[in-house]
PDB file of C-alpha atoms in Angstrom:
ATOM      1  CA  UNK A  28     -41.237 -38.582  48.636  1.00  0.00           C
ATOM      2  CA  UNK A  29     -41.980 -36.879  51.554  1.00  0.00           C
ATOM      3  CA  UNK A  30     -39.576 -34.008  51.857  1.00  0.00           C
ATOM      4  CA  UNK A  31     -40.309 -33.870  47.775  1.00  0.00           C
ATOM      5  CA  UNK A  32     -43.832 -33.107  48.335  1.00  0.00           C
ATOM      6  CA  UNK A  33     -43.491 -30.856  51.260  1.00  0.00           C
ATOM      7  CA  UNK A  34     -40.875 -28.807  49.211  1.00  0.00           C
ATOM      8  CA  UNK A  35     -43.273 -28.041  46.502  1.00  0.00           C
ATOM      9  CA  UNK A  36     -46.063 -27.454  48.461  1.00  0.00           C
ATOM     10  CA  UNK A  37     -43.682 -24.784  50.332  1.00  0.00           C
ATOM     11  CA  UNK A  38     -42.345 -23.291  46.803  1.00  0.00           C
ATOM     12  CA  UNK A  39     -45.990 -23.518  45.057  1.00  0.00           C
ATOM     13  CA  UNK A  40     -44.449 -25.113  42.725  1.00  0.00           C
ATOM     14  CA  UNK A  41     -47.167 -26.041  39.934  1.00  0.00           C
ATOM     15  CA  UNK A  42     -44.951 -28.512  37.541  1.00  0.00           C
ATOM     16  CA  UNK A  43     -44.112 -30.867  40.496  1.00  0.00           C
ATOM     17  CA  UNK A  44     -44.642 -34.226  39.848  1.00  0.00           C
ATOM     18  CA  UNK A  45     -45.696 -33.520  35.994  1.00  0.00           C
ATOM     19  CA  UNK A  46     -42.905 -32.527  33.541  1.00  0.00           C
ATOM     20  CA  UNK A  47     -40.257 -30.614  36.513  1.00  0.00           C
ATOM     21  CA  UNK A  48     -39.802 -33.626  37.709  1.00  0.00           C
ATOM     22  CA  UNK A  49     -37.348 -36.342  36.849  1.00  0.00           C
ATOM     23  CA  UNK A  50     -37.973 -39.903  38.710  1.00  0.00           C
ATOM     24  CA  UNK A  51     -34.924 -42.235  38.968  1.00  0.00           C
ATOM     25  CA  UNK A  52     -33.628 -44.882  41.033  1.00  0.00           C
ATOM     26  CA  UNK A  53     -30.335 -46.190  41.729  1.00  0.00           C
ATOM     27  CA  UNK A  54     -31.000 -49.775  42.776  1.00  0.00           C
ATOM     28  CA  UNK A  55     -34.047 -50.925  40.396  1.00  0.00           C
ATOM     29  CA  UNK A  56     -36.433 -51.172  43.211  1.00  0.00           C
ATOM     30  CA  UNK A  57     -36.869 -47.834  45.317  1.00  0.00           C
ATOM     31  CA  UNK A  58     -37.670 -44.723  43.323  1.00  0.00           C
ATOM     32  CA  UNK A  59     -36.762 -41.071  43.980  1.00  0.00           C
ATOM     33  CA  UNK A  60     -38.118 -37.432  42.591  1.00  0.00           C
ATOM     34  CA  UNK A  61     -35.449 -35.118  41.466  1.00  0.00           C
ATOM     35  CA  UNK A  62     -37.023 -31.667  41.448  1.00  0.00           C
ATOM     36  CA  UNK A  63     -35.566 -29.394  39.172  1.00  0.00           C
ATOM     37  CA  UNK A  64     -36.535 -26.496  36.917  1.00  0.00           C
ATOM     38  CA  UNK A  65     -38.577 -24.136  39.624  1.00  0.00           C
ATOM     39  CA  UNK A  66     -39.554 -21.047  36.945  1.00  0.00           C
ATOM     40  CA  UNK A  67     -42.978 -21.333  38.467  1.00  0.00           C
ATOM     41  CA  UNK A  68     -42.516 -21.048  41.829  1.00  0.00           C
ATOM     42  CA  UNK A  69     -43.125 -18.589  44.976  1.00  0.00           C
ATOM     43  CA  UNK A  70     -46.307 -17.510  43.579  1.00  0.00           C
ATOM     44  CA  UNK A  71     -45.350 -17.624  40.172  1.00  0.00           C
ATOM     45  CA  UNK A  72     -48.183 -19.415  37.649  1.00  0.00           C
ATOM     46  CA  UNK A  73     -48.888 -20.323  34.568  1.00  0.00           C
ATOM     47  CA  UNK A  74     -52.077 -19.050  33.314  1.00  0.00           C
ATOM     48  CA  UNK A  75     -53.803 -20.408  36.503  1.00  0.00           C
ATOM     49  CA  UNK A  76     -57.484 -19.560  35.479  1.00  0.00           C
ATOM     50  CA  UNK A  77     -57.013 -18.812  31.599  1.00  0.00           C
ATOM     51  CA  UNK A  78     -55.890 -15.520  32.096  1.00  0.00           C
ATOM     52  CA  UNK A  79     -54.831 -14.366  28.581  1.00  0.00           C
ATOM     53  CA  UNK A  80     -51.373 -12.713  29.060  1.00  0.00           C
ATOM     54  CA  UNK A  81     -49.529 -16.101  31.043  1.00  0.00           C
ATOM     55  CA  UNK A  82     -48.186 -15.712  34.312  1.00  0.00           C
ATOM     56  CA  UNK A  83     -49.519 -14.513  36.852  1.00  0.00           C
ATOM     57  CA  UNK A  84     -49.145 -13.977  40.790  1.00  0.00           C
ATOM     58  CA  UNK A  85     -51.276 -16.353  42.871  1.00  0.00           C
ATOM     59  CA  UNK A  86     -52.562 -15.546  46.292  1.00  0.00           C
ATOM     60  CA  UNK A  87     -50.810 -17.896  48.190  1.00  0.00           C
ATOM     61  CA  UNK A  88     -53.499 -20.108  49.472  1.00  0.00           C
ATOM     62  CA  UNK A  89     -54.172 -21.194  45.832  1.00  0.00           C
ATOM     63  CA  UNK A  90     -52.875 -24.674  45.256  1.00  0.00           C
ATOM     64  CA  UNK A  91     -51.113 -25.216  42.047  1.00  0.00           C
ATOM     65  CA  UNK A  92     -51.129 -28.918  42.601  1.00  0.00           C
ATOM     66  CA  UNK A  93     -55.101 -28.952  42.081  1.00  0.00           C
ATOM     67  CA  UNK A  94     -54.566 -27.784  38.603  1.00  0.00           C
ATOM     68  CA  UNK A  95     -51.418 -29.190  37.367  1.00  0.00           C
ATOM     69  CA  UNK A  96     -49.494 -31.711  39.622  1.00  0.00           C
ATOM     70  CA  UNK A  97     -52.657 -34.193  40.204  1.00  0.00           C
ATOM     71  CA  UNK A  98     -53.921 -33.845  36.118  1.00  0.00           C
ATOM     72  CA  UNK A  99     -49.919 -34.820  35.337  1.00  0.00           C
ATOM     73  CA  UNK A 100     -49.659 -37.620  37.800  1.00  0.00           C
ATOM     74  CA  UNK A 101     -53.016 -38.473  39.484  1.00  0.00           C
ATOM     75  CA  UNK A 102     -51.397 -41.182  41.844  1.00  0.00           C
ATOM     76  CA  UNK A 103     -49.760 -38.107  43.615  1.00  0.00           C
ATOM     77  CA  UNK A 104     -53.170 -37.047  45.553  1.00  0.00           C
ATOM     78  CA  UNK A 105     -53.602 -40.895  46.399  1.00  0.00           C
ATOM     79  CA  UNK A 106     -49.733 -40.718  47.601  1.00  0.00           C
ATOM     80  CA  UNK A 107     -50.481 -37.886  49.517  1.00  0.00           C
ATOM     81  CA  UNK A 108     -53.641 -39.342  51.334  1.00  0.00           C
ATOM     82  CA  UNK A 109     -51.441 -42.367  52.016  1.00  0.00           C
ATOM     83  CA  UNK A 110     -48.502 -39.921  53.603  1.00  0.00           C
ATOM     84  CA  UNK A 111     -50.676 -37.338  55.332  1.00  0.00           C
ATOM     85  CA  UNK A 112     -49.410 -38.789  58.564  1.00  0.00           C
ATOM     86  CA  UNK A 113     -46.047 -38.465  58.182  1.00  0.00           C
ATOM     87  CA  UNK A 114     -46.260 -35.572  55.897  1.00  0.00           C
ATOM     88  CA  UNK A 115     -47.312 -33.307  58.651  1.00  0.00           C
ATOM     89  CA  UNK A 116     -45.301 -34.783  61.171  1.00  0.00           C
ATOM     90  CA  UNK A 117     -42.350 -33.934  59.002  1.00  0.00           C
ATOM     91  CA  UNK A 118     -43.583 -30.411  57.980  1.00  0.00           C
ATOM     92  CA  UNK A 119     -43.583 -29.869  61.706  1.00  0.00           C
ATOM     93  CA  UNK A 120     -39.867 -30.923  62.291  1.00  0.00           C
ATOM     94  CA  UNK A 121     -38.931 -29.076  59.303  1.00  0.00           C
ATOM     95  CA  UNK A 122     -40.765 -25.671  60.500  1.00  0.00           C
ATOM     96  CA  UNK A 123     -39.758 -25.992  64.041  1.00  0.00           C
ATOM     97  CA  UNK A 124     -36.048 -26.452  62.793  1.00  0.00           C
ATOM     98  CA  UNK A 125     -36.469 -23.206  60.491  1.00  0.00           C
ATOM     99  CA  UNK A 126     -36.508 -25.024  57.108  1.00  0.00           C
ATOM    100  CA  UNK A 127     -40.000 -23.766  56.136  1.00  0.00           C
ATOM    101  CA  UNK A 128     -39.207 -20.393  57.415  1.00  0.00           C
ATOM    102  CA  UNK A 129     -39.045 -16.551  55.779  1.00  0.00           C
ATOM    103  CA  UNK A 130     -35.800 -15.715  57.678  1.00  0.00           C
ATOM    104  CA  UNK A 131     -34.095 -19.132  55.793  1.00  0.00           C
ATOM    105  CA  UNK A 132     -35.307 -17.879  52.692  1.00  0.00           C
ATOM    106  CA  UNK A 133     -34.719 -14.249  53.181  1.00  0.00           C
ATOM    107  CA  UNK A 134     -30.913 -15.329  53.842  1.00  0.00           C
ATOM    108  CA  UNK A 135     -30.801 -17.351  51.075  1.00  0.00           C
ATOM    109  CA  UNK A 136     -31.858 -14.435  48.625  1.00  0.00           C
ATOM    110  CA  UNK A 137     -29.285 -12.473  50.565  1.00  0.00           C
ATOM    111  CA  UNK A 138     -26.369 -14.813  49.876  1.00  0.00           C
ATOM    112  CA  UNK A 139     -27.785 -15.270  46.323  1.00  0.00           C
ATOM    113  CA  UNK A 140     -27.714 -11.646  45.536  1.00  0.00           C
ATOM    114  CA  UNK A 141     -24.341 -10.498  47.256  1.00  0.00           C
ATOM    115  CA  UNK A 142     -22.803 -13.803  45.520  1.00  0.00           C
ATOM    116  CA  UNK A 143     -23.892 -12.633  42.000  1.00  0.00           C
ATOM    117  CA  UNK A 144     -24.363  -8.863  42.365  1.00  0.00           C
ATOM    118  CA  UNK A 145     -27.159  -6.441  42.139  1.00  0.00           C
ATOM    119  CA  UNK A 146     -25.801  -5.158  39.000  1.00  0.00           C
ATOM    120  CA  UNK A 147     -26.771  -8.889  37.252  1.00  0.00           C
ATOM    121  CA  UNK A 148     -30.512  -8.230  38.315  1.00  0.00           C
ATOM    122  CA  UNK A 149     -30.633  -5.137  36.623  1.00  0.00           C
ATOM    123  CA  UNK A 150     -28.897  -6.480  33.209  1.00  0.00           C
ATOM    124  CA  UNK A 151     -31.008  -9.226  33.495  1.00  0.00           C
ATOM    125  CA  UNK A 152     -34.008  -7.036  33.380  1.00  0.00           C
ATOM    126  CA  UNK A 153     -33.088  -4.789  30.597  1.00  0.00           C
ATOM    127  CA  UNK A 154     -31.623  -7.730  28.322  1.00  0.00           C
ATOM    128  CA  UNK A 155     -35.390  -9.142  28.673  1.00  0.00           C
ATOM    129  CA  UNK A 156     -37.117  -6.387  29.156  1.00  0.00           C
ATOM    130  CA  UNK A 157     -39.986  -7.801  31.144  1.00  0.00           C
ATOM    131  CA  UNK A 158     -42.113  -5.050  32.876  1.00  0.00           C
ATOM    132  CA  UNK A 159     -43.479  -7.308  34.969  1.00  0.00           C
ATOM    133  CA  UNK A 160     -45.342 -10.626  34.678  1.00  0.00           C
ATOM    134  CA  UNK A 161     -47.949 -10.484  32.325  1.00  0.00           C
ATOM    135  CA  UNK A 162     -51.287  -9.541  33.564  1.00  0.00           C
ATOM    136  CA  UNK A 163     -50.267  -8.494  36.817  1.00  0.00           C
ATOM    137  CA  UNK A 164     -53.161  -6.113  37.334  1.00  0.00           C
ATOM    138  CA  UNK A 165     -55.777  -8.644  37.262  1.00  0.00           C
ATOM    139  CA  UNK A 166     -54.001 -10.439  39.815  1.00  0.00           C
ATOM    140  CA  UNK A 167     -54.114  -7.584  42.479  1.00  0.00           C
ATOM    141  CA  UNK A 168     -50.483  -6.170  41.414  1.00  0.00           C
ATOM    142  CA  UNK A 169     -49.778  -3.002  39.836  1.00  0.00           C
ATOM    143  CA  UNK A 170     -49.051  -3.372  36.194  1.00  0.00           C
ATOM    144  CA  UNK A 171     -45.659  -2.048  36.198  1.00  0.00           C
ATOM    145  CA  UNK A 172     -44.836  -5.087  38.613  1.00  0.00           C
ATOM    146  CA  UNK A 173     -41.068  -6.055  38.746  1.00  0.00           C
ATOM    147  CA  UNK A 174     -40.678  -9.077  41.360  1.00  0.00           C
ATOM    148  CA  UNK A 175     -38.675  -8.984  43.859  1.00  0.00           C
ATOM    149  CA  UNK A 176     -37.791 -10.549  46.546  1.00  0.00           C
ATOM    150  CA  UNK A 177     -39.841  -8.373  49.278  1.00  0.00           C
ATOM    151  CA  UNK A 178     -42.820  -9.895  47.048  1.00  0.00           C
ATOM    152  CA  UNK A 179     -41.453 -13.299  47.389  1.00  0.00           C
ATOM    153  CA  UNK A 180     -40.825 -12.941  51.360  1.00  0.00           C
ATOM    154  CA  UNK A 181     -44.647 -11.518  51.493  1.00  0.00           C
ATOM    155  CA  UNK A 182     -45.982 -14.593  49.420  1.00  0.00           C
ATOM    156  CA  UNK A 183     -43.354 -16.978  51.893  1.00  0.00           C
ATOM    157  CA  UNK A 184     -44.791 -15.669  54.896  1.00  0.00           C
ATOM    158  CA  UNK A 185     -48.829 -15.924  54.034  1.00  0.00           C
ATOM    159  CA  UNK A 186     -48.048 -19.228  52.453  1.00  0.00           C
ATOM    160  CA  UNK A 187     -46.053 -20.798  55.585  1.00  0.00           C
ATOM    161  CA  UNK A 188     -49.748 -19.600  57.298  1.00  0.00           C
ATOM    162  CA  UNK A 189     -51.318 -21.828  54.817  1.00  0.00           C
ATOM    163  CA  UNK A 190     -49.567 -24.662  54.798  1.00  0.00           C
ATOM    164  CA  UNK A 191     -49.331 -24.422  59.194  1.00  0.00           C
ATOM    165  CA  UNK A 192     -53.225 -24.345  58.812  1.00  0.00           C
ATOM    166  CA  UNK A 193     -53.049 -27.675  56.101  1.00  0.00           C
ATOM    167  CA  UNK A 194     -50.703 -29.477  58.471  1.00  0.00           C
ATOM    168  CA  UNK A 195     -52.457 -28.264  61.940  1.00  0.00           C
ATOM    169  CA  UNK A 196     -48.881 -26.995  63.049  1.00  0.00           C
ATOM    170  CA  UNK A 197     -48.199 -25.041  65.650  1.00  0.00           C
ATOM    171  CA  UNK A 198     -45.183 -23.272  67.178  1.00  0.00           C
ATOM    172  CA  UNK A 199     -46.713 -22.906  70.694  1.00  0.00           C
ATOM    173  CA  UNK A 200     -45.401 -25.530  73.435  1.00  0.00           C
TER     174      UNK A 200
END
């Protein structure tokens, strides 16, 4: 449960817990989360304050989990309480390995792009013609926003601040 947390805390990942999240268990007694279905991630949020045009981009200290995760499973703020020991001291191992890092997700959007092709981003946008999310002014974005992934490195960088700040990590000795 810990790594599951910490990943959508990392991702902003507003569903967690609720319905993008499938719980199973192989022997009867121990349960696992199986994350899946991350539309509304990196910044990306449904509606967060009743905007009237649906999604939006979040600053990245807002915490999706306040409106979503903890109305859709309210034993995940007392699991959290109960973890906050070891969920920092595994945030730390993760960051100081480069898990929770922009340059991991950077590469990862490199190897995702050159793996698919450039050329599939720009179909992709014309077969769906989305101009942008939907009230991306409001949100501090111009309104002919496109994302992209210098947005999502931005949002990955101030949010890694955040969650160092939540966690009281530091890189220094």
């Amino acid at each position: 449960a810990v790594d599951d947390i910490l990943l959508a805390k990392f991702i902003g990942n507003w569903d967690f817990g609720g319905k993008n999240t499938l719980y199973t268990t192989w022997d009867g007694m121990h349960w696992s989360m199986l994350n899946y279905d991350n539309d509304a991630t990196f910044g990306i949020f449904e509606d967060p304050e009743g905007y009237p045009f649906g999604d939006v981009v979040v600053d990245p200290t807002y915490e999706p989990f306040n409106k979503k995760a903890y109305s859709f499973c309210p034993w995940l703020l007392r699991l959290e309480s109960v973890l906050s020991a070891d969920l920092a001291a595994r945030y730390a191992e993760l960051r100081s390995k480069g898990v929770f890092s922009k340059s991991l997700v950077e590469n990862l959007c490199k190897e995702w792009i050159n793996r698919i092709g450039s050329d599939v981003l720009a179909d992709d946008t014309a077969r769906w013609s989305y101009p942008g999310l939907g009230n991306a002014k409001s949100s501090g974005i111009n309104e002919n926003f496109i994302d992209s992934v210098p947005r999502l490195l931005t949002w990955v960088e101030q949010r890694i601040a955040v969650l160092d700040e939540k966690y009281n990590y530091s890189n220094e000795g």
